[in-house]
CSV table of C-alpha atoms and ligand atoms in Angstrom, one decimal:
chain,number,residue,atom,x,y,z
A,91,MET,CA,-85.6,-286.3,57.7
A,92,LYS,CA,-88.3,-286.5,60.3
A,93,GLU,CA,-86.2,-289.2,62.1
A,94,GLN,CA,-83.1,-287.0,61.9
A,95,LEU,CA,-85.0,-284.1,63.5
A,96,LYS,CA,-86.5,-286.4,66.2
A,97,SER,CA,-83.0,-287.8,66.9
A,98,ILE,CA,-81.4,-284.4,67.1
A,99,GLU,CA,-84.0,-283.3,69.7
A,100,GLU,CA,-83.5,-286.4,71.8
A,101,ARG,CA,-79.7,-286.3,71.8
A,102,ALA,CA,-79.8,-282.5,72.5
A,103,ARG,CA,-82.0,-283.1,75.5
A,104,GLU,CA,-79.6,-285.6,77.0
A,105,ALA,CA,-76.5,-283.6,76.1
A,106,VAL,CA,-78.0,-280.4,77.6
A,107,SER,CA,-79.0,-282.0,80.8
A,108,ALA,CA,-75.5,-283.5,81.1
A,109,VAL,CA,-73.7,-280.2,80.8
A,110,THR,CA,-72.4,-278.7,84.0
A,111,ASP,CA,-70.9,-275.4,83.0
A,112,LEU,CA,-71.8,-272.4,80.8
A,113,LYS,CA,-68.8,-272.7,78.5
A,114,ALA,CA,-69.6,-276.3,77.6
A,115,LEU,CA,-73.2,-275.3,77.1
A,116,ASP,CA,-72.2,-272.6,74.6
A,117,GLU,CA,-70.1,-275.0,72.7
A,118,LEU,CA,-73.1,-277.4,72.6
A,119,ARG,CA,-75.3,-274.5,71.3
A,120,VAL,CA,-72.9,-273.8,68.5
A,121,LYS,CA,-72.7,-277.5,67.6
A,122,LEU,CA,-76.6,-277.8,67.4
A,123,LEU,CA,-77.8,-274.5,66.2
A,124,GLY,CA,-74.8,-272.7,64.7
A,125,LYS,CA,-74.3,-271.9,61.1
A,126,LYS,CA,-72.3,-275.1,60.6
A,127,GLY,CA,-74.3,-276.9,63.2
A,128,GLU,CA,-76.4,-280.1,63.0
A,129,LEU,CA,-79.8,-278.4,62.5
A,130,THR,CA,-78.6,-276.2,59.7
A,131,ALA,CA,-77.1,-279.3,58.0
A,132,ILE,CA,-80.5,-281.0,58.1
A,133,LEU,CA,-82.3,-277.9,56.8
A,134,LYS,CA,-79.9,-277.7,53.9
A,135,GLN,CA,-81.5,-280.9,52.7
A,136,MET,CA,-85.0,-279.2,52.5
A,137,GLY,CA,-84.4,-278.4,48.9
A,138,LYS,CA,-84.5,-282.1,48.0
A,139,LEU,CA,-88.0,-282.5,49.3
A,140,SER,CA,-91.2,-282.4,47.2
A,141,ALA,CA,-93.3,-279.2,47.4
A,142,GLU,CA,-96.0,-281.1,49.4
A,143,GLU,CA,-93.6,-282.4,51.9
A,144,ARG,CA,-91.8,-279.1,52.5
A,145,PRO,CA,-94.3,-277.1,54.6
A,146,ALA,CA,-94.9,-279.8,57.1
A,147,MET,CA,-91.2,-280.5,57.4
A,148,GLY,CA,-90.4,-276.8,57.7
A,149,GLN,CA,-92.9,-276.5,60.5
A,150,LEU,CA,-91.4,-279.5,62.3
A,151,ALA,CA,-87.9,-278.1,61.9
A,152,ASN,CA,-88.9,-274.8,63.4
A,153,GLN,CA,-90.6,-276.6,66.3
A,154,VAL,CA,-87.4,-278.5,66.9
A,155,ARG,CA,-85.3,-275.3,66.7
A,156,SER,CA,-87.4,-273.5,69.2
A,157,GLN,CA,-87.3,-276.6,71.5
A,158,LEU,CA,-83.6,-276.6,71.4
A,159,GLU,CA,-83.4,-272.9,72.0
A,160,THR,CA,-85.7,-273.1,75.1
A,161,MET,CA,-83.7,-276.1,76.4
A,162,ILE,CA,-80.5,-274.1,76.1
A,163,SER,CA,-81.8,-270.9,77.6
A,164,ASP,CA,-83.4,-272.8,80.5
A,165,LYS,CA,-80.2,-274.5,81.1
A,166,THR,CA,-78.3,-271.3,80.9
A,167,LYS,CA,-80.5,-269.8,83.6
A,168,ALA,CA,-80.2,-272.8,85.8
A,169,LEU,CA,-76.4,-272.8,85.6
A,170,GLN,CA,-76.2,-269.0,86.2
A,171,GLU,CA,-78.4,-269.4,89.3
A,172,ALA,CA,-76.4,-272.3,90.6
A,173,ALA,CA,-73.1,-270.3,90.1
A,174,GLN,CA,-74.6,-267.3,91.9
A,175,ASN,CA,-75.7,-269.5,94.8
A,176,ALA,CA,-72.4,-271.1,95.0
A,177,ARG,CA,-70.7,-267.6,95.2
A,178,LEU,CA,-73.1,-266.4,97.9
A,179,ALA,CA,-72.5,-269.5,99.9
A,180,ALA,CA,-68.7,-269.0,99.6
A,181,GLU,CA,-68.9,-265.3,100.6
A,182,THR,CA,-71.1,-265.7,103.6
A,183,ILE,CA,-70.0,-263.6,106.7
A,184,ASP,CA,-71.3,-264.9,110.0
A,185,ILE,CA,-72.4,-261.6,111.5
A,186,THR,CA,-73.4,-263.3,114.8
A,187,MET,CA,-69.7,-263.9,115.6
A,188,PRO,CA,-68.4,-261.7,118.4
A,189,ALA,CA,-66.3,-258.9,117.0
A,190,LYS,CA,-62.7,-258.2,118.2
A,191,LYS,CA,-62.8,-255.2,120.6
A,192,PRO,CA,-60.0,-252.7,120.0
A,193,GLU,CA,-57.8,-252.3,123.1
A,194,THR,CA,-58.0,-248.7,124.2
A,195,GLY,CA,-55.9,-247.3,126.9
A,196,HIS,CA,-57.1,-245.1,129.8
A,197,LEU,CA,-55.7,-242.5,132.3
A,198,HIS,CA,-53.5,-243.6,135.2
A,199,PRO,CA,-55.1,-242.9,138.6
A,200,LEU,CA,-52.4,-240.3,139.3
A,201,LYS,CA,-53.3,-238.5,136.1
A,202,ILE,CA,-57.0,-238.8,136.8
A,203,VAL,CA,-56.7,-237.0,140.2
A,204,GLU,CA,-54.1,-234.6,138.9
A,205,ASN,CA,-56.6,-233.6,136.2
A,206,GLU,CA,-59.3,-233.1,138.8
A,207,ILE,CA,-57.0,-230.9,140.9
A,208,ARG,CA,-56.2,-228.8,137.8
A,209,GLU,CA,-59.9,-228.3,137.1
A,210,ILE,CA,-60.6,-227.3,140.6
A,211,PHE,CA,-57.9,-224.6,140.6
A,212,LEU,CA,-58.7,-223.4,137.0
A,213,GLY,CA,-62.2,-222.9,138.4
A,214,MET,CA,-60.8,-220.7,141.1
A,215,GLY,CA,-58.9,-218.5,138.5
A,216,PHE,CA,-55.4,-220.1,138.8
A,217,SER,CA,-53.3,-220.9,135.8
A,218,ILE,CA,-50.8,-223.8,135.3
A,219,ALA,CA,-47.1,-223.2,135.6
A,220,ASP,CA,-44.3,-225.5,134.5
A,221,GLY,CA,-40.7,-225.9,135.4
A,222,PRO,CA,-37.7,-228.1,134.7
A,223,GLU,CA,-37.2,-231.4,136.4
A,224,VAL,CA,-33.4,-231.1,136.0
A,225,GLU,CA,-32.9,-227.9,138.0
A,226,TYR,CA,-30.2,-225.6,139.3
A,227,ASP,CA,-29.4,-225.7,143.0
A,228,TYR,CA,-30.4,-222.0,143.1
A,229,TYR,CA,-34.1,-222.6,142.2
A,230,ASN,CA,-34.4,-225.8,144.2
A,231,PHE,CA,-32.7,-224.6,147.4
A,232,GLU,CA,-30.9,-221.2,147.5
A,233,ALA,CA,-33.7,-218.9,146.3
A,234,LEU,CA,-36.0,-220.7,148.6
A,235,ASN,CA,-33.9,-219.6,151.6
A,236,LEU,CA,-31.9,-222.8,151.8
A,237,PRO,CA,-28.3,-221.7,151.5
A,238,PRO,CA,-25.6,-224.4,150.8
A,239,ASP,CA,-25.0,-225.5,154.4
A,240,HIS,CA,-28.7,-225.3,155.6
A,241,PRO,CA,-29.4,-228.3,157.7
A,242,ALA,CA,-32.9,-228.8,156.2
A,243,ARG,CA,-31.2,-229.8,152.9
A,244,ASP,CA,-30.3,-233.1,154.5
A,245,THR,CA,-34.0,-234.0,154.9
A,246,GLN,CA,-34.3,-234.1,151.1
A,247,ASP,CA,-31.6,-236.6,150.0
A,248,THR,CA,-30.9,-235.4,146.5
A,249,PHE,CA,-29.8,-236.8,143.1
A,250,TYR,CA,-27.0,-234.5,142.1
A,251,ILE,CA,-25.9,-234.2,138.5
A,252,THR,CA,-23.1,-231.8,139.2
A,253,ASP,CA,-22.5,-229.7,142.3
A,254,ASN,CA,-24.8,-227.2,140.9
A,255,ILE,CA,-27.4,-229.2,139.0
A,256,LEU,CA,-29.8,-231.7,140.4
A,257,LEU,CA,-33.1,-233.5,139.9
A,258,ARG,CA,-35.6,-231.2,141.7
A,259,THR,CA,-36.6,-232.5,145.1
A,260,GLN,CA,-39.7,-230.3,145.3
A,261,THR,CA,-42.0,-228.4,142.9
A,262,SER,CA,-41.4,-225.3,145.1
A,263,SER,CA,-38.6,-224.5,142.6
A,264,VAL,CA,-41.3,-223.4,140.1
A,265,GLN,CA,-42.3,-220.6,142.5
A,266,VAL,CA,-39.0,-218.9,141.8
A,267,HIS,CA,-39.3,-219.3,138.1
A,268,VAL,CA,-42.8,-217.8,138.2
A,269,MET,CA,-41.9,-214.8,140.4
A,270,GLU,CA,-39.0,-214.1,138.1
A,271,THR,CA,-41.2,-213.9,135.0
A,272,GLN,CA,-44.6,-212.7,136.3
A,273,LYS,CA,-45.8,-209.7,138.1
A,274,PRO,CA,-48.4,-209.9,140.9
A,275,PRO,CA,-51.2,-210.7,141.1
A,276,ILE,CA,-50.0,-214.3,140.7
A,277,ARG,CA,-52.2,-217.4,141.0
A,278,VAL,CA,-50.6,-220.5,139.7
A,279,ILE,CA,-50.4,-224.3,140.5
A,280,SER,CA,-47.6,-226.4,139.2
A,281,PRO,CA,-48.1,-230.2,139.1
A,282,GLY,CA,-45.0,-232.3,138.3
A,283,ARG,CA,-42.5,-235.0,139.1
A,284,VAL,CA,-40.0,-234.6,141.9
A,285,TYR,CA,-37.0,-236.9,142.9
A,286,ARG,CA,-35.5,-237.9,146.2
A,287,SER,CA,-32.9,-240.6,147.0
A,288,ASP,CA,-35.4,-242.5,149.1
A,289,ALA,CA,-35.4,-246.3,149.3
A,290,VAL,CA,-38.6,-247.8,147.8
A,291,ASP,CA,-41.2,-249.0,150.3
A,292,ALA,CA,-45.0,-248.8,150.8
A,293,THR,CA,-45.0,-245.0,151.3
A,294,HIS,CA,-41.8,-243.9,149.6
A,295,SER,CA,-40.5,-243.7,146.0
A,296,PRO,CA,-37.5,-242.0,144.5
A,297,LEU,CA,-39.9,-240.5,142.0
A,298,PHE,CA,-43.2,-239.0,143.1
A,299,HIS,CA,-45.5,-236.1,142.3
A,300,GLN,CA,-46.3,-232.8,143.9
A,301,VAL,CA,-48.7,-230.0,143.1
A,302,GLU,CA,-47.3,-226.7,144.0
A,303,GLY,CA,-49.5,-223.7,144.6
A,304,LEU,CA,-48.5,-220.0,144.7
A,305,VAL,CA,-50.7,-216.9,145.2
A,306,ILE,CA,-49.3,-213.4,145.6
A,307,ASP,CA,-51.3,-210.2,145.7
A,308,LYS,CA,-52.0,-207.3,148.0
A,309,GLY,CA,-53.5,-208.2,151.3
A,310,ILE,CA,-53.2,-212.0,151.0
A,311,THR,CA,-53.5,-213.7,154.4
A,312,MET,CA,-53.5,-217.0,156.1
A,313,ALA,CA,-57.3,-217.0,155.9
A,314,ASP,CA,-57.0,-217.1,152.1
A,315,LEU,CA,-54.7,-220.1,152.4
A,316,LYS,CA,-57.1,-222.0,154.6
A,317,GLY,CA,-60.1,-221.1,152.5
A,318,THR,CA,-58.5,-222.2,149.3
A,319,LEU,CA,-57.2,-225.5,150.7
A,320,GLU,CA,-60.5,-226.3,152.4
A,321,LEU,CA,-62.3,-225.8,149.2
A,322,LEU,CA,-59.9,-228.0,147.4
A,323,MET,CA,-60.3,-230.8,149.9
A,324,GLN,CA,-64.1,-230.4,149.9
A,325,ARG,CA,-64.1,-230.8,146.2
A,326,LEU,CA,-61.9,-233.8,146.4
A,327,TYR,CA,-63.4,-235.5,149.4
A,328,GLY,CA,-66.9,-234.2,149.9
A,329,ASP,CA,-68.5,-231.0,151.3
A,330,ASP,CA,-68.3,-232.1,154.9
A,331,CYS,CA,-64.5,-232.3,154.7
A,332,LYS,CA,-62.5,-230.2,157.2
A,333,ILE,CA,-58.9,-229.3,157.3
A,334,ARG,CA,-56.6,-228.5,160.3
A,335,LEU,CA,-53.4,-226.4,160.3
A,336,ARG,CA,-50.6,-227.3,162.6
A,337,PRO,CA,-47.6,-225.0,163.1
A,338,HIS,CA,-44.5,-226.3,161.3
A,339,HIS,CA,-41.3,-225.0,159.8
A,340,PHE,CA,-40.4,-224.5,156.2
A,341,PRO,CA,-37.4,-222.2,155.2
A,342,PHE,CA,-39.4,-220.5,152.5
A,343,THR,CA,-42.6,-219.7,154.4
A,344,GLU,CA,-43.3,-217.8,157.6
A,345,PRO,CA,-45.4,-218.8,159.3
A,346,SER,CA,-45.5,-222.3,158.1
A,347,ALA,CA,-48.0,-225.1,158.7
A,348,GLU,CA,-48.6,-228.7,158.0
A,349,VAL,CA,-52.1,-229.2,156.7
A,350,ASP,CA,-54.2,-232.2,157.8
A,351,VAL,CA,-57.4,-233.4,156.3
A,352,MET,CA,-60.3,-234.9,158.3
A,353,CYS,CA,-60.2,-238.6,158.1
A,354,PHE,CA,-63.0,-239.6,155.8
A,355,ASN,CA,-63.2,-243.1,157.4
A,356,CYS,CA,-64.1,-241.9,160.9
A,357,HIS,CA,-64.9,-238.3,160.2
A,358,GLY,CA,-62.6,-237.1,162.9
A,359,ALA,CA,-63.5,-239.5,165.6
A,360,GLY,CA,-60.3,-241.5,165.4
A,361,CYS,CA,-59.9,-244.9,163.8
A,362,ARG,CA,-57.1,-247.3,162.6
A,363,MET,CA,-56.8,-245.5,159.3
A,364,CYS,CA,-55.8,-242.2,160.9
A,365,LYS,CA,-54.0,-243.9,163.8
A,366,ASN,CA,-56.7,-242.6,166.1
A,367,GLU,CA,-55.9,-239.0,165.3
A,368,GLY,CA,-59.1,-238.2,163.3
A,369,TYR,CA,-56.9,-236.3,160.8
A,370,ILE,CA,-54.4,-237.2,158.2
A,371,GLU,CA,-51.4,-235.1,157.2
A,372,LEU,CA,-51.6,-234.2,153.5
A,373,LEU,CA,-49.4,-231.2,152.6
A,374,GLY,CA,-47.1,-228.3,153.7
A,375,ALA,CA,-48.0,-224.7,153.3
A,376,GLY,CA,-47.4,-221.2,154.7
A,377,MET,CA,-47.1,-217.5,153.9
A,378,VAL,CA,-44.3,-216.9,151.5
A,379,HIS,CA,-41.2,-215.7,153.4
A,380,PRO,CA,-40.6,-211.9,152.7
A,381,TRP,CA,-36.9,-212.7,151.9
A,382,VAL,CA,-38.1,-215.1,149.2
A,383,LEU,CA,-40.4,-212.4,147.7
A,384,GLU,CA,-37.6,-209.8,147.8
A,385,ASN,CA,-35.1,-212.2,146.4
A,386,SER,CA,-37.3,-212.6,143.3
A,387,GLY,CA,-37.8,-208.9,143.0
A,388,ILE,CA,-41.3,-208.6,144.7
A,389,ASP,CA,-41.8,-205.8,147.1
A,390,SER,CA,-42.7,-207.5,150.4
A,391,SER,CA,-44.0,-204.3,151.9
A,392,VAL,CA,-46.7,-204.1,149.2
A,393,TYR,CA,-47.3,-207.7,148.4
A,394,SER,CA,-47.9,-210.9,150.5
A,395,GLY,CA,-48.6,-214.4,149.4
A,396,PHE,CA,-49.2,-218.0,150.4
A,397,ALA,CA,-47.8,-221.2,149.0
A,398,PHE,CA,-48.4,-224.8,149.4
A,399,GLY,CA,-47.1,-228.2,148.1
A,400,LEU,CA,-49.1,-231.3,148.2
A,401,GLY,CA,-48.1,-234.9,147.5
A,402,LEU,CA,-50.2,-236.3,144.7
A,403,GLU,CA,-49.6,-240.0,145.6
A,404,ARG,CA,-51.0,-239.5,149.1
A,405,ILE,CA,-54.1,-237.9,147.8
A,406,VAL,CA,-54.6,-240.7,145.2
A,407,MET,CA,-53.9,-243.4,147.8
A,408,ARG,CA,-56.5,-241.9,150.2
A,409,ARG,CA,-59.0,-241.5,147.4
A,410,TYR,CA,-58.8,-245.1,146.2
A,411,GLN,CA,-57.8,-246.7,149.5
A,412,ILE,CA,-54.5,-247.9,148.0
A,413,SER,CA,-52.3,-249.1,150.8
A,414,ASP,CA,-49.0,-249.5,148.9
A,415,MET,CA,-47.4,-246.7,146.7
A,416,ARG,CA,-45.6,-249.2,144.6
A,417,LEU,CA,-48.8,-250.2,143.0
A,418,LEU,CA,-48.9,-246.8,141.4
A,419,PHE,CA,-45.5,-247.3,139.6
A,420,GLU,CA,-45.4,-251.0,138.8
A,421,ASN,CA,-47.8,-250.5,135.9
A,422,ASP,CA,-49.4,-253.9,136.4
A,423,VAL,CA,-52.5,-253.6,134.1
A,424,ARG,CA,-54.4,-256.0,136.3
A,425,PHE,CA,-54.2,-253.2,139.0
A,426,LEU,CA,-54.6,-250.3,136.6
A,427,GLU,CA,-57.7,-251.7,134.8
A,428,GLN,CA,-59.8,-250.8,137.9
A,429,PHE,CA,-59.5,-247.1,137.1
A,430,ARG,CA,-60.9,-247.4,133.6
B,570,DAH,N1,-41.8,-228.2,149.2
B,570,DAH,C1,-42.3,-228.8,150.5
B,570,DAH,C2,-41.9,-230.3,150.6
B,570,DAH,O1,-41.6,-230.9,149.5
B,570,DAH,C3,-43.8,-228.6,150.6
B,570,DAH,C4,-44.2,-227.3,150.8
B,570,DAH,C5,-44.2,-226.7,152.0
B,570,DAH,C6,-44.4,-226.4,149.7
B,570,DAH,C7,-44.6,-225.3,152.2
B,570,DAH,C8,-44.8,-225.1,149.8
B,570,DAH,C9,-44.9,-224.6,151.0
B,570,DAH,O2,-45.0,-224.3,148.7
B,570,DAH,O3,-45.3,-223.3,151.2
B,570,DAH,O4,-42.0,-230.8,151.6
C-alpha cells in the first residue's frame, strides 16, 4: 500500500506537469482525488490493515492527498496566469502609434472676408438684408432708374431667364426690396452673389460677390458716406488707410462716386501694383437718387441717403495678394489650405 501511495504521487507529479490546459487539469484532479479516483480506491483498502499499521498508513495517505492538492492548485494558478498573460499580449494597443487626424473643413477666403465685413458693419449698427438671386427686371434695373432702353444696361451683360426675369447683375436690387418693406431710418448691408455674362479671365467671372450698403435717414450727407467707407477700409487694411472719391455716374445715385483705396503696397506713392496711381479702385457709391427714394415710397424732401456696392473678390484679392480671380472659384484644396 505504501508503494501504491508513492507511485500515485510520482505519476501525479509527472501528469500534472505535462498538462497544458485547465480542462485537462480538472479531469486529472477527478481521476486522482475524486470519489471514484485512484486515491479513494487505495484508501478503501485501509480496512484490511491491522490496527498497528493503520495510523501510520493513514498519515501517509493524508500527506499524499495534500501533496496532490497542492500540486494541482499550484498548476491551476500557473495555467491561469499564463492564460491571462497571453490575453494581455494579444490585446495590446500600441499607444505610441500616430492617431488618424479627422479632416475638418474651414472657411473659404471669400467667406472669411465677408464675415469680417459683416462684423464691421454690425458694429456700426447696420443689419443684414437678403434678396433673391433670380430677380425681376424691375428690382435689378427699372426701380433703380434704369428703364428698358437705358444705355447703361449694356454695361452689365445679363443672364435672362425670361424677358422679365434674370439673374441679378448687382446687389443694388436689394435696396429696392428693403425700401419697400422698411421705414427710415434704414441701415443695412447685403452681401451676396451676382451674375454677369462675362468671359472668365484673371479679373472676371460670370459669378462674383458684392456687398451692398444702404443708409437712409434725415440729414444724411456725402460726409457720412465717406466716413463710413473710410472706417470700413481702415478696419480691413489698417488705421493709416485713406480713401479717395472720384466723380462718376450711376443711374441710381446723384452725385455718384467711384471710391479708391490707398495702395497699401506703396502707401500712395505709386508703384507697379497700383499702376503708379497710389490708389486702387474698389467700389461704387453715391447719394441715393431722389427718384429712387420716391419710387419706393420714401419722401425725398424729408429723407436722404447714401448707398454703395463693393466687389468682394477685389477686396479678398488685395487682402491676400491673389493675382488671379479664378483661384477663388476653382476650389483647389492645395490653394484653399492656406486660409485655414
Ligand atoms: N451696383 C453697382 C455696380 O454693380 C455698384 C454701386 C454703385 C452700388 C453705386 C451702389 C451705388 O449702391 O450707390 O457696379
